[in-house]
Every structure is written in structure tokens, then in C-alpha cells.
mmCIF file of N, CA, C and O in Angstrom:
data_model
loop_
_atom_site.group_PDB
_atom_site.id
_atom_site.type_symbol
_atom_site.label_atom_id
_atom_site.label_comp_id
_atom_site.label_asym_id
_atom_site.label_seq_id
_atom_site.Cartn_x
_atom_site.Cartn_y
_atom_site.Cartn_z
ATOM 1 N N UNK L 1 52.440 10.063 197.733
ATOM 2 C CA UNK L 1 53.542 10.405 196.860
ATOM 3 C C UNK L 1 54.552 9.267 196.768
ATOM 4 O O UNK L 1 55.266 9.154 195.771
ATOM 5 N N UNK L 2 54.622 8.408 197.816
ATOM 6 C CA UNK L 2 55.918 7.255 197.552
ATOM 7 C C UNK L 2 55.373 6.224 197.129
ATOM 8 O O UNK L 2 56.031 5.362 196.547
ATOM 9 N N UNK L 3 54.042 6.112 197.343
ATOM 10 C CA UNK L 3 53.719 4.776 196.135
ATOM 11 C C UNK L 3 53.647 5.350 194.380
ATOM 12 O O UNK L 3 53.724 4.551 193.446
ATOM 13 N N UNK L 4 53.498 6.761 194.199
ATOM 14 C CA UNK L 4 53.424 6.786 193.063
ATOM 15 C C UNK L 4 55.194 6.556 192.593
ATOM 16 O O UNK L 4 55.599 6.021 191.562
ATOM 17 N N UNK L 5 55.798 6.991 193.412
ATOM 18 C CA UNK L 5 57.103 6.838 192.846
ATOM 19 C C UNK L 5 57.399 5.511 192.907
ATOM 20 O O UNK L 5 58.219 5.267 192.022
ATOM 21 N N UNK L 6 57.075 4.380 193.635
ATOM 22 C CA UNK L 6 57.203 3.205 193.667
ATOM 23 C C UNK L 6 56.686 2.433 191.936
ATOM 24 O O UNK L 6 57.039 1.448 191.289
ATOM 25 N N UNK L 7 55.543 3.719 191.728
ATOM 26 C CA UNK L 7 54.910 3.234 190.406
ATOM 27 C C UNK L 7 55.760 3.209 189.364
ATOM 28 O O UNK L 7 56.118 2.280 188.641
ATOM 29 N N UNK L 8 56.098 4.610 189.386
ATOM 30 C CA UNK L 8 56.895 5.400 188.391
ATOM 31 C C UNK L 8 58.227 4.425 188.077
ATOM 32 O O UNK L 8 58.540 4.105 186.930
ATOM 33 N N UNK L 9 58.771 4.112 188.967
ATOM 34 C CA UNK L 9 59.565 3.589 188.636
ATOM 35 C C UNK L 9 59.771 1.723 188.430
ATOM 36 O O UNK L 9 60.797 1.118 188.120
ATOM 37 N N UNK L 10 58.314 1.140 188.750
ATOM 38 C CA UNK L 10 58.497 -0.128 188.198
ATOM 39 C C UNK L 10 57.998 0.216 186.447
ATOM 40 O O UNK L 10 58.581 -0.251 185.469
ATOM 41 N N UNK L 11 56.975 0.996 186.410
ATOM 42 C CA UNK L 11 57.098 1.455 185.195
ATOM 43 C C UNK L 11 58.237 1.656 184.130
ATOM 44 O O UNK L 11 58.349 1.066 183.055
ATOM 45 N N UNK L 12 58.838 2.364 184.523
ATOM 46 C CA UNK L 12 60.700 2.932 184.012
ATOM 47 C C UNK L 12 61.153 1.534 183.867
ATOM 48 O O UNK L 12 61.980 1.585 182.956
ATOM 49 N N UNK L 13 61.036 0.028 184.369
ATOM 50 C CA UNK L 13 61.387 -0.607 184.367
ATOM 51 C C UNK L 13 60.925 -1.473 183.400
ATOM 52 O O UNK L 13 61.708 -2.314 182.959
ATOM 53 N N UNK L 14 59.995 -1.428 183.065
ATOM 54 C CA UNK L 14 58.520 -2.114 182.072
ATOM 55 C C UNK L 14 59.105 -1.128 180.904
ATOM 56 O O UNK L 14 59.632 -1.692 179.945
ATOM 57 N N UNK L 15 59.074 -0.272 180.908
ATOM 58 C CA UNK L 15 59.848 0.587 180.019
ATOM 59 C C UNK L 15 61.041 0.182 179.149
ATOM 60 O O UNK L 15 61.111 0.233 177.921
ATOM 61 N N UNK L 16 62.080 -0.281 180.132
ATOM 62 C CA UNK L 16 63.430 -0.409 179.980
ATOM 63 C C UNK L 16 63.330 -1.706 179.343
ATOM 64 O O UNK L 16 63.450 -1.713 178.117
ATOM 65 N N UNK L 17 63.087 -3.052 180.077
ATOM 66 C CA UNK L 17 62.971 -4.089 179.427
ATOM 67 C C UNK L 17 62.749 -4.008 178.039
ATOM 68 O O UNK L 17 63.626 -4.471 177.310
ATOM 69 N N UNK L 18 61.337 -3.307 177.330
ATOM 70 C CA UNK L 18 60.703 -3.741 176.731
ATOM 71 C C UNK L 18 61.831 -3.192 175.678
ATOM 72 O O UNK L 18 62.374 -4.000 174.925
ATOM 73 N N UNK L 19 62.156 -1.872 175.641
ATOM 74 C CA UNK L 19 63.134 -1.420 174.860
ATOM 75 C C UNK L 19 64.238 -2.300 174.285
ATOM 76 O O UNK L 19 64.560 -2.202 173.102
ATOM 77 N N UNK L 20 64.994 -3.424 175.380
ATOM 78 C CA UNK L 20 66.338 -3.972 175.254
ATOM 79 C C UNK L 20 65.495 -5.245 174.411
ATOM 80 O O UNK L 20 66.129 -5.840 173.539
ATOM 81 N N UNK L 21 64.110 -5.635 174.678
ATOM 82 C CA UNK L 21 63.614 -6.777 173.836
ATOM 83 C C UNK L 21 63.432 -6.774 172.761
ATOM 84 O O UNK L 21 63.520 -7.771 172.046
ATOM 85 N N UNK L 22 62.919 -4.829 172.123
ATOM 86 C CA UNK L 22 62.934 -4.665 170.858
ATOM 87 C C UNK L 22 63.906 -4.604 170.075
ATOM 88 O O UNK L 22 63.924 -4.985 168.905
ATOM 89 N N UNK L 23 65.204 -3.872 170.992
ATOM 90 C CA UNK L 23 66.506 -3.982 170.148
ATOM 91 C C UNK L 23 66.956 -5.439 169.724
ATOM 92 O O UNK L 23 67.297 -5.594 168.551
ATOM 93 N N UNK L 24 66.979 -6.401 170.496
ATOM 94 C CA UNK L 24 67.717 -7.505 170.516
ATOM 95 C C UNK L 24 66.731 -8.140 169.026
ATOM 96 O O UNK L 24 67.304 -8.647 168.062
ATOM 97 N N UNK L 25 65.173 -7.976 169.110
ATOM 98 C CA UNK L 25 64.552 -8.470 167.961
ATOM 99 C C UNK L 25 64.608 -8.283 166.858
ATOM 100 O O UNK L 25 64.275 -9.067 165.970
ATOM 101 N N UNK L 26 65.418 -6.270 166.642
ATOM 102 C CA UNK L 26 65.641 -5.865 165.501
ATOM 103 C C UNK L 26 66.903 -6.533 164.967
ATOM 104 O O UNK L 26 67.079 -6.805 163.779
ATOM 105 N N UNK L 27 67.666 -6.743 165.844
ATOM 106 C CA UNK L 27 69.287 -7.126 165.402
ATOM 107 C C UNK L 27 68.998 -8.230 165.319
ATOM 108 O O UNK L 27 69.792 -8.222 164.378
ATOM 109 N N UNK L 28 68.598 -9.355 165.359
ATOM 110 C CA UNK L 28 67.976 -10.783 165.134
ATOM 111 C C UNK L 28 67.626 -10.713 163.938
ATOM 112 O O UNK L 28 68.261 -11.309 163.068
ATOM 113 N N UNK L 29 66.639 -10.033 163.689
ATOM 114 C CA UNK L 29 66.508 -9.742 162.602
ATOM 115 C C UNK L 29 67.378 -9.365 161.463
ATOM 116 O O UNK L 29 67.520 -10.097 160.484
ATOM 117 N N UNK L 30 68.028 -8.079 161.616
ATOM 118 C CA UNK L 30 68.661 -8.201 160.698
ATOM 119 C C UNK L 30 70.074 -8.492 160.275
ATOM 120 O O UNK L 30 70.777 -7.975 159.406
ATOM 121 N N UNK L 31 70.337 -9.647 161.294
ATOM 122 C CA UNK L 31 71.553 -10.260 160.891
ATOM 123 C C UNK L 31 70.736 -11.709 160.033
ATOM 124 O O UNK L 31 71.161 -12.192 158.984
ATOM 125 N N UNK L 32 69.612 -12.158 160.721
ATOM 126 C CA UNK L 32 68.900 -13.005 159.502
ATOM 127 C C UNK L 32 68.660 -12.117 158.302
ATOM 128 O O UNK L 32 68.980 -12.562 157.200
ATOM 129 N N UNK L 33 68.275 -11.238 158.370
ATOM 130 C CA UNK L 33 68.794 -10.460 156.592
ATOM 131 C C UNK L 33 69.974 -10.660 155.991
ATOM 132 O O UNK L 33 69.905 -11.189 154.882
ATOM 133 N N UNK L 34 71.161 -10.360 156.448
ATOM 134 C CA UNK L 34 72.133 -10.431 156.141
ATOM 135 C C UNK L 34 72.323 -11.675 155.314
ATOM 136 O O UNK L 34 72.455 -11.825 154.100
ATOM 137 N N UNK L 35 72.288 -12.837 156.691
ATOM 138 C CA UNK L 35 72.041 -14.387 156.203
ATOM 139 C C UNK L 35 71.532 -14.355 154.897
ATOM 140 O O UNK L 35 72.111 -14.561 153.830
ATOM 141 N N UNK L 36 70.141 -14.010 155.181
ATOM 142 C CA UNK L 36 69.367 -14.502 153.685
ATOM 143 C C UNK L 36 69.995 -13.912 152.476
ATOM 144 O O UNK L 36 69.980 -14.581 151.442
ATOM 145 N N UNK L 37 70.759 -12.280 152.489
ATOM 146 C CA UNK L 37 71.413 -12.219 151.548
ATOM 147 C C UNK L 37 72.583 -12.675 150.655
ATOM 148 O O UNK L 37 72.807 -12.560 149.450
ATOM 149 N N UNK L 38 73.404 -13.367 151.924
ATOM 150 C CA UNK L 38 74.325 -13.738 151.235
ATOM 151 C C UNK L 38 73.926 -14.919 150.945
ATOM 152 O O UNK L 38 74.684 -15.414 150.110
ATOM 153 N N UNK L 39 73.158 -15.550 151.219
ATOM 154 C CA UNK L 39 72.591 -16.800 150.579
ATOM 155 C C UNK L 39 72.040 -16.534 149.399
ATOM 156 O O UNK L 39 72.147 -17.479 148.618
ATOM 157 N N UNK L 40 71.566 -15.730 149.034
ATOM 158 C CA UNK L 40 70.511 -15.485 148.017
ATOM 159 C C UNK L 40 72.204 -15.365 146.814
ATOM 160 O O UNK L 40 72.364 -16.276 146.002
ATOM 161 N N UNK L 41 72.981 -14.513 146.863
ATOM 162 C CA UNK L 41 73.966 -13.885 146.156
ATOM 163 C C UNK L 41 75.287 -15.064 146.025
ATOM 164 O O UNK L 41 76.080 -14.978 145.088
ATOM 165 N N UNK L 42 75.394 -16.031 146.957
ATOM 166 C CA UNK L 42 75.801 -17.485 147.402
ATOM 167 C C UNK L 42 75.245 -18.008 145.705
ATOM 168 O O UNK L 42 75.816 -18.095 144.618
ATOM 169 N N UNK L 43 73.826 -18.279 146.201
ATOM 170 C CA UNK L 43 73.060 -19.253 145.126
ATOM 171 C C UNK L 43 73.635 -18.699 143.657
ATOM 172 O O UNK L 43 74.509 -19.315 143.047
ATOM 173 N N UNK L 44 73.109 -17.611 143.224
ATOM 174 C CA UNK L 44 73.468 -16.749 142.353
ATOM 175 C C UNK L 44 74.677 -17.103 141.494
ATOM 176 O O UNK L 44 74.829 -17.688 140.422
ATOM 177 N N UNK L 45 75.457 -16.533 142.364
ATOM 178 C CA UNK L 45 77.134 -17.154 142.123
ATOM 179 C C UNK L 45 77.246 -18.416 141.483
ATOM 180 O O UNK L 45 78.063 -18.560 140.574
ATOM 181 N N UNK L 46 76.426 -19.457 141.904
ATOM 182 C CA UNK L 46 77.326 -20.729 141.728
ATOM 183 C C UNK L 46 76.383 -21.322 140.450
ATOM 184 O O UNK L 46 76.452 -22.505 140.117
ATOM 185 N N UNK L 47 75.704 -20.576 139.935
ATOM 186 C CA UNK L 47 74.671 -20.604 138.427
ATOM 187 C C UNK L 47 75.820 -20.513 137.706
ATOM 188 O O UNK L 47 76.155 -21.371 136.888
ATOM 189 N N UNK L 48 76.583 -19.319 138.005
ATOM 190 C CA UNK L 48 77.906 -18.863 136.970
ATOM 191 C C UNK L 48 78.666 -19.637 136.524
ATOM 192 O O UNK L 48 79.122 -20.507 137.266
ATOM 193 N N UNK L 49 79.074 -19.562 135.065
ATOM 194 C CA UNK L 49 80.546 -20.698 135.024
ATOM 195 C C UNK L 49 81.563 -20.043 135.456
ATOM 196 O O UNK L 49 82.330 -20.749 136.110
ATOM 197 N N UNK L 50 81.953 -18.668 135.317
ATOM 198 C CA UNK L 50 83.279 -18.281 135.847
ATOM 199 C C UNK L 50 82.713 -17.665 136.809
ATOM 200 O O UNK L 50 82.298 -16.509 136.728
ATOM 201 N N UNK L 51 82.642 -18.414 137.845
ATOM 202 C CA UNK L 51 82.747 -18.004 139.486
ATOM 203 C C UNK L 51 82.922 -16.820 140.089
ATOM 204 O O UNK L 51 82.064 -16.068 140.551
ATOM 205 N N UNK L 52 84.343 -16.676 140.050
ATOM 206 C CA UNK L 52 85.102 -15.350 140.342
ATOM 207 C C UNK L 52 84.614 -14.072 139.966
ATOM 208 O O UNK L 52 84.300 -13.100 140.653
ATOM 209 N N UNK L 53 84.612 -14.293 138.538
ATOM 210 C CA UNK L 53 84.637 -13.097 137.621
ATOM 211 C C UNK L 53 83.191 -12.687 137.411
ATOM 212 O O UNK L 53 82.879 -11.568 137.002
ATOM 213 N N UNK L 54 82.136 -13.848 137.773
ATOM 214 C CA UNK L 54 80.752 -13.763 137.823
ATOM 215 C C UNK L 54 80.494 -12.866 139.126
ATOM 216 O O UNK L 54 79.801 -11.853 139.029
ATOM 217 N N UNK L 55 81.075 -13.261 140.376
ATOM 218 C CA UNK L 55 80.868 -13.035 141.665
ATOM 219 C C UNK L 55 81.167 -11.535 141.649
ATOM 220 O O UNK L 55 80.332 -10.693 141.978
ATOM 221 N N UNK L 56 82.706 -11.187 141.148
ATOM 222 C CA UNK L 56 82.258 -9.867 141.385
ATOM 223 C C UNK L 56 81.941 -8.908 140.750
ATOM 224 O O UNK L 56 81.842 -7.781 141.236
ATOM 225 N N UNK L 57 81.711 -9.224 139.456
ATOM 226 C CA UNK L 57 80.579 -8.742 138.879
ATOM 227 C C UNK L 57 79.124 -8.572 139.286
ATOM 228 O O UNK L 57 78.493 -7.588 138.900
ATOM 229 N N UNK L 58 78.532 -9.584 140.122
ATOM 230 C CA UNK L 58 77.498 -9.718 140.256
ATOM 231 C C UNK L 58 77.398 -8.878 141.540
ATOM 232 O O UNK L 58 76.624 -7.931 141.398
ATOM 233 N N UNK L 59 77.937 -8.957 142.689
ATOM 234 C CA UNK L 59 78.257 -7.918 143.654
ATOM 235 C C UNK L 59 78.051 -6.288 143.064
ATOM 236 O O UNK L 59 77.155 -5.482 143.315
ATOM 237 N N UNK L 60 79.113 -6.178 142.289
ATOM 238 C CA UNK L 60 79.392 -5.061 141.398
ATOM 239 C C UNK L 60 77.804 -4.193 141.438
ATOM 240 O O UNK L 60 77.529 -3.203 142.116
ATOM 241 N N UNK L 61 76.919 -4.941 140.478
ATOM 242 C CA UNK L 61 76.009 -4.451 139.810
ATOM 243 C C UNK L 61 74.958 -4.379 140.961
ATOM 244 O O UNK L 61 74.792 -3.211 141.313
ATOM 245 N N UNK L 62 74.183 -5.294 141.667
ATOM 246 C CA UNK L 62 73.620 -5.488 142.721
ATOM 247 C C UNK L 62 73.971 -3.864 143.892
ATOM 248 O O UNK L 62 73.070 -3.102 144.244
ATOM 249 N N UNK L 63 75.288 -3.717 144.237
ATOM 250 C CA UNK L 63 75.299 -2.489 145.049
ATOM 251 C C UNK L 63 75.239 -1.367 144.539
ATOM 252 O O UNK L 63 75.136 -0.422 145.321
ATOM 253 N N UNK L 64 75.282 -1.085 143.061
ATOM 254 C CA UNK L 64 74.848 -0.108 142.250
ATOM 255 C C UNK L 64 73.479 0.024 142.039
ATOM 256 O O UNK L 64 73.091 1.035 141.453
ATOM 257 N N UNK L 65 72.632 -0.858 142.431
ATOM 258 C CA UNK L 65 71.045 -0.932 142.118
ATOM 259 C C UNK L 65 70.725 -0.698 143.949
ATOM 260 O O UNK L 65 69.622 -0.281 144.303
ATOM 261 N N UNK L 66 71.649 -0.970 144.823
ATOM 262 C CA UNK L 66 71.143 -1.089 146.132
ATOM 263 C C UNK L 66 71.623 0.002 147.027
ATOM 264 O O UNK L 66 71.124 0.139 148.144
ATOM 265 N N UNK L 67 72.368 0.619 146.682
ATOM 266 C CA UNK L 67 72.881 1.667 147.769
ATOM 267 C C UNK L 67 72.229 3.204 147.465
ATOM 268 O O UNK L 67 72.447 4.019 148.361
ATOM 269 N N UNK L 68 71.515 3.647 146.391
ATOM 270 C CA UNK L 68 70.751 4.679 145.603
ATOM 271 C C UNK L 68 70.011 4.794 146.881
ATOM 272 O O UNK L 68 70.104 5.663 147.749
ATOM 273 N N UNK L 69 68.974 3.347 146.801
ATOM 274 C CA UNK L 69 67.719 3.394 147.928
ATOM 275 C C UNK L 69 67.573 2.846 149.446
ATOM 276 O O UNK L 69 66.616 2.904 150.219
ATOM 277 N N UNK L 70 68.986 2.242 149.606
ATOM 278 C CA UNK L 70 69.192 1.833 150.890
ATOM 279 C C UNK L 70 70.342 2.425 151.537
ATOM 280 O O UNK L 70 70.327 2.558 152.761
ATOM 281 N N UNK L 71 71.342 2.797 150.847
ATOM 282 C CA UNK L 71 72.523 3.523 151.469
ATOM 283 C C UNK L 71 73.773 2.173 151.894
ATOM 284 O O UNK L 71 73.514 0.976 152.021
ATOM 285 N N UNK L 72 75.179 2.871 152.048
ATOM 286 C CA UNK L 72 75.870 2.392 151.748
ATOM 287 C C UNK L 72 76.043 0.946 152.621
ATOM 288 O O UNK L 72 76.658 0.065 152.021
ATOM 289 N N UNK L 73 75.690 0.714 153.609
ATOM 290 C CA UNK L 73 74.889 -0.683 154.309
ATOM 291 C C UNK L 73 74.804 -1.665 153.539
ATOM 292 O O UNK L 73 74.998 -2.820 153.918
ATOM 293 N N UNK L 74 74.355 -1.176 151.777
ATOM 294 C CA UNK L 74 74.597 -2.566 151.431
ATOM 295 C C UNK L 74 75.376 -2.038 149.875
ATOM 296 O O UNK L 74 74.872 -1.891 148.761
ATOM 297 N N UNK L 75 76.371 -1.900 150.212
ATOM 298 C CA UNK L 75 77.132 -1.143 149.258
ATOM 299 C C UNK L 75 78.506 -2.613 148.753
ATOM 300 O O UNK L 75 78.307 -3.614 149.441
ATOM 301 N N UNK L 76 79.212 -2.711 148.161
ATOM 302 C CA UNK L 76 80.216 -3.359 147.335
ATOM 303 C C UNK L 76 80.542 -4.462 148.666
ATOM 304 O O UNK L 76 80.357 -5.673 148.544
ATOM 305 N N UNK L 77 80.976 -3.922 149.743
ATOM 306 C CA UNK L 77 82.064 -4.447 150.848
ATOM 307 C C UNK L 77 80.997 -5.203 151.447
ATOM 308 O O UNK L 77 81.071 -6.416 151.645
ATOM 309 N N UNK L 78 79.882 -4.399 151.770
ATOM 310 C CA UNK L 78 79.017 -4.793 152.902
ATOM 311 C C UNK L 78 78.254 -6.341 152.144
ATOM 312 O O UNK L 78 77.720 -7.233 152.805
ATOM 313 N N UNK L 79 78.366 -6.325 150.942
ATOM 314 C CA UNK L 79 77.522 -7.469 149.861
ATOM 315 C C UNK L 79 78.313 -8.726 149.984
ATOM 316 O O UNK L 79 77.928 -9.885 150.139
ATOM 317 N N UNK L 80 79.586 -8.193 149.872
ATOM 318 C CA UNK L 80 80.510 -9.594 149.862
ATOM 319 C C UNK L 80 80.576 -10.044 151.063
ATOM 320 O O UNK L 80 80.519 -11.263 151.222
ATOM 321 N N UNK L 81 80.751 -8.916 152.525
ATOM 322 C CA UNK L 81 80.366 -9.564 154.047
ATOM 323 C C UNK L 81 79.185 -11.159 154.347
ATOM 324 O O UNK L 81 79.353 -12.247 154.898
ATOM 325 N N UNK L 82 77.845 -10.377 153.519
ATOM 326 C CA UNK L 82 76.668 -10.934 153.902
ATOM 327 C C UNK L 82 77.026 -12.303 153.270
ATOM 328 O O UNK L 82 76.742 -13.349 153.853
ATOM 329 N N UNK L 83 77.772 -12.281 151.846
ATOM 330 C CA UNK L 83 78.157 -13.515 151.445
ATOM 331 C C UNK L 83 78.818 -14.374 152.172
ATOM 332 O O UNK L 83 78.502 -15.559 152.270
ATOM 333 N N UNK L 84 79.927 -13.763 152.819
ATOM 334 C CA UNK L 84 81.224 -14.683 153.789
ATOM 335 C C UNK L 84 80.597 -14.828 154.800
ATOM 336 O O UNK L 84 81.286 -15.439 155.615
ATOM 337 N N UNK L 85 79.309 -14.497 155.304
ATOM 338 C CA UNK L 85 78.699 -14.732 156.205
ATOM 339 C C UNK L 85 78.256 -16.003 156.367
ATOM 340 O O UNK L 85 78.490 -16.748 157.318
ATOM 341 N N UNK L 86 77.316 -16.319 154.964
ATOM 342 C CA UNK L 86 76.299 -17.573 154.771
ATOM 343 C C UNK L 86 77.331 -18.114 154.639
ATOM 344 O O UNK L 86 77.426 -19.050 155.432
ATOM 345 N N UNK L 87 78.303 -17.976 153.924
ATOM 346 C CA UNK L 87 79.085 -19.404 153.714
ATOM 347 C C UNK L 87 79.933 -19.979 154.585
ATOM 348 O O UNK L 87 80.487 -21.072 154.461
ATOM 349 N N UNK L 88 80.073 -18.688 156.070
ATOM 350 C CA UNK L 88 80.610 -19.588 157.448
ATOM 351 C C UNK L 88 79.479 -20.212 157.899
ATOM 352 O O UNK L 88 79.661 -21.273 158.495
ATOM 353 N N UNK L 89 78.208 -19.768 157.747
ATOM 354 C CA UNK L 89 77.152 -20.534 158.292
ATOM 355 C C UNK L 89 76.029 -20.701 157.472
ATOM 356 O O UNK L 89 74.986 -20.051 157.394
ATOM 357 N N UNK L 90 76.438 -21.710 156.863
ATOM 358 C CA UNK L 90 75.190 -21.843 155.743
ATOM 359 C C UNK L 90 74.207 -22.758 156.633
ATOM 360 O O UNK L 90 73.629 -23.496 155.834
ATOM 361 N N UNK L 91 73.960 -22.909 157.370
ATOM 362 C CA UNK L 91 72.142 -23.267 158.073
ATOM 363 C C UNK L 91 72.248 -22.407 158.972
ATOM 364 O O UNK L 91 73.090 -22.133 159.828
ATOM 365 N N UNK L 92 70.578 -21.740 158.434
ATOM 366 C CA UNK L 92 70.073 -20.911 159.080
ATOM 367 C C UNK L 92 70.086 -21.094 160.669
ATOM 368 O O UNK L 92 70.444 -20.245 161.486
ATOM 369 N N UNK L 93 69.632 -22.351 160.922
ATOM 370 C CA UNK L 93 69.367 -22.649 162.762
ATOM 371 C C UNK L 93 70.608 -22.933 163.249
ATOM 372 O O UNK L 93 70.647 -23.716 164.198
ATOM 373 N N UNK L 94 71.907 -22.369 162.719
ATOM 374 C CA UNK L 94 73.378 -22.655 163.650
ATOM 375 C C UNK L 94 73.102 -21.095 163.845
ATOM 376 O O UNK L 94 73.434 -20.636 164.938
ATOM 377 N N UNK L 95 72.607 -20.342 163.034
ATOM 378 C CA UNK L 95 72.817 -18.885 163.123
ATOM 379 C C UNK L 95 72.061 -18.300 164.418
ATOM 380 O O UNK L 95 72.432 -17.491 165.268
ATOM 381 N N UNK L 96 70.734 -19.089 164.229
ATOM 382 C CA UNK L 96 69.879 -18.519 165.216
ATOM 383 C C UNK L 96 70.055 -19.123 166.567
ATOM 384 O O UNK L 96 69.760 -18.343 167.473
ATOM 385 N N UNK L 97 70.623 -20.791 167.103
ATOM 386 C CA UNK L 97 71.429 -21.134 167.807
ATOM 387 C C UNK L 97 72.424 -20.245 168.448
ATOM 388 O O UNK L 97 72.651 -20.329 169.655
ATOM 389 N N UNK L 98 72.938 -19.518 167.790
ATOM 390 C CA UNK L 98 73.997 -19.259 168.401
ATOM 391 C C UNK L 98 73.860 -17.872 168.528
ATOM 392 O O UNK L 98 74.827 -17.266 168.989
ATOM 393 N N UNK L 99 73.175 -17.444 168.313
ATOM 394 C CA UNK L 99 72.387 -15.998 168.359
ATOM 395 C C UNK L 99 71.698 -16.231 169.382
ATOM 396 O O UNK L 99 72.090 -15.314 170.104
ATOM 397 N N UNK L 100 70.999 -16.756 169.942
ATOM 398 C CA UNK L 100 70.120 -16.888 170.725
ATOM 399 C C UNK L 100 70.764 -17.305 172.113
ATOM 400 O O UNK L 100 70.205 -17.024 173.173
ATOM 401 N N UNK L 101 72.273 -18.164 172.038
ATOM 402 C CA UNK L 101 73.244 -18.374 173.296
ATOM 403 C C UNK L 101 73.837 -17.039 173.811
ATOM 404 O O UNK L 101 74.576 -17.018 174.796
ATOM 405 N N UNK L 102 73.531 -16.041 173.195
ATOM 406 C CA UNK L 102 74.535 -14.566 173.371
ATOM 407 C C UNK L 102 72.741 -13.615 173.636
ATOM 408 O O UNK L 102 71.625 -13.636 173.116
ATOM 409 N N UNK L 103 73.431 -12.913 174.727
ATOM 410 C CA UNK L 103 72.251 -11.824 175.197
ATOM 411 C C UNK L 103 72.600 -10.414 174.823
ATOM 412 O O UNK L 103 72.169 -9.279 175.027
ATOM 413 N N UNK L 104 73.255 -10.810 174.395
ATOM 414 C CA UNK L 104 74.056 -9.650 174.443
ATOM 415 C C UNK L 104 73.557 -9.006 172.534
ATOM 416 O O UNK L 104 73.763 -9.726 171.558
ATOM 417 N N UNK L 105 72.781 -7.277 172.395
ATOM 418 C CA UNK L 105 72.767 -6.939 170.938
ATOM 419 C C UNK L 105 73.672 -7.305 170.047
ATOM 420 O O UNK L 105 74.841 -7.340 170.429
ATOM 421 N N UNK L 106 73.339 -7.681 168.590
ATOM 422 C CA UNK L 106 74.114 -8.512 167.338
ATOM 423 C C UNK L 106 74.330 -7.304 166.675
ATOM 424 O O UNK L 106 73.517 -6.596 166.080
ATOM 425 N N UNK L 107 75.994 -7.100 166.921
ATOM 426 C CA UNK L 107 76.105 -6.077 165.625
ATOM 427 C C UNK L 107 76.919 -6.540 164.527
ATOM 428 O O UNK L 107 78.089 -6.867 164.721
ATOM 429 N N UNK L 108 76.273 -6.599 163.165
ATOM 430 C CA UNK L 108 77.291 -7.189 162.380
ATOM 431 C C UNK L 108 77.839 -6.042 161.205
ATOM 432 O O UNK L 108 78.729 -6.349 160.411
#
């Protein structure tokens, strides 16, 4: 009986890890979503001649086509975030750099 509990619980442990590895991969992930969006909506923007008035327009319409099937996550506020995002860090590998110095789950 005490080696199985010896089991049981390196198990629980194999367990536990693997859990905190998947979280940390999902949030890696999707703060590189984020990235790529506001890059994508970045690019977009700067096609426009009136900037401003393009930008939030273009926001505008984009979270009206995106929050129906994804929910409000990527709704008006959350669109312009992903933007001010890329444009504090427009290369990708400062993002993942510095993502990768922190152990700690990415909540953005």
C-alpha cells in the first residue's frame, strides 16, 4: 500500500506539471494571436489615406463581423488592444523573448 501511494502521488505530479506546461503553451499562444492581430489590422491601417478615420472605422466593422462568432474577446476595445500591442512590439522575437524570461501564465 505505501509504494502505491508513493506511485499515486509522483503521478499527481506528472499530472500537475504537465497541466502548468499546457497552460503556459496556450497563453503563448494566444498572446502570439493577439500579436499577429494587431499586426495584421497595423498593416491594414496604414494602406489608408486617412489613418484615423480609416482605423476606426476599420476596427468598427472587423468587431461587428468578429464578436457574432467569437464573443466579445475580440470586440471594439479588445481590437484596438491587439493593435497597441504590435505597435509596442512590433518584432515578433522581442515578444517571445520576453515571454519566455517570465514563468509565470500570460494574461493579456
Amino acid at each position: 500500500m505505501l509504494k502505491t501511494n508513493l506511485i499515486a502521488t509522483d503521478i499527481k505530479q506528472i499530472i500537475l506539471q504537465s497541466r502548468e506546461t499546457a497552460i503556459r503553451a496556450v497563453d503563448f499562444q494566444r498572446v502570439l494571436m493577439y500579436w499577429h492581430i494587431g499586426k495584421r489590422i497595423f498593416e491594414e491601417e496604414q494602406q489608408g489615406q486617412e489613418r484615423a478615420d480609416y482605423g476606426a472605422y476599420l476596427i468598427k466593422e472587423l468587431a461587428q463581423q468578429l464578436v457574432p462568432e467569437f464573443g466579445s474577446a475580440f470586440g471594439r476595445r479588445q481590437l484596438e488592444l491587439f493593435r497597441q500591442f504590435y505597435r509596442t512590439f512590433p518584432i515578433a522575437n522581442a515578444v517571445r523573448s520576453q515571454l519566455k524570461l517570465t514563468n509565470l501564465p500570460i494574461k493579456i
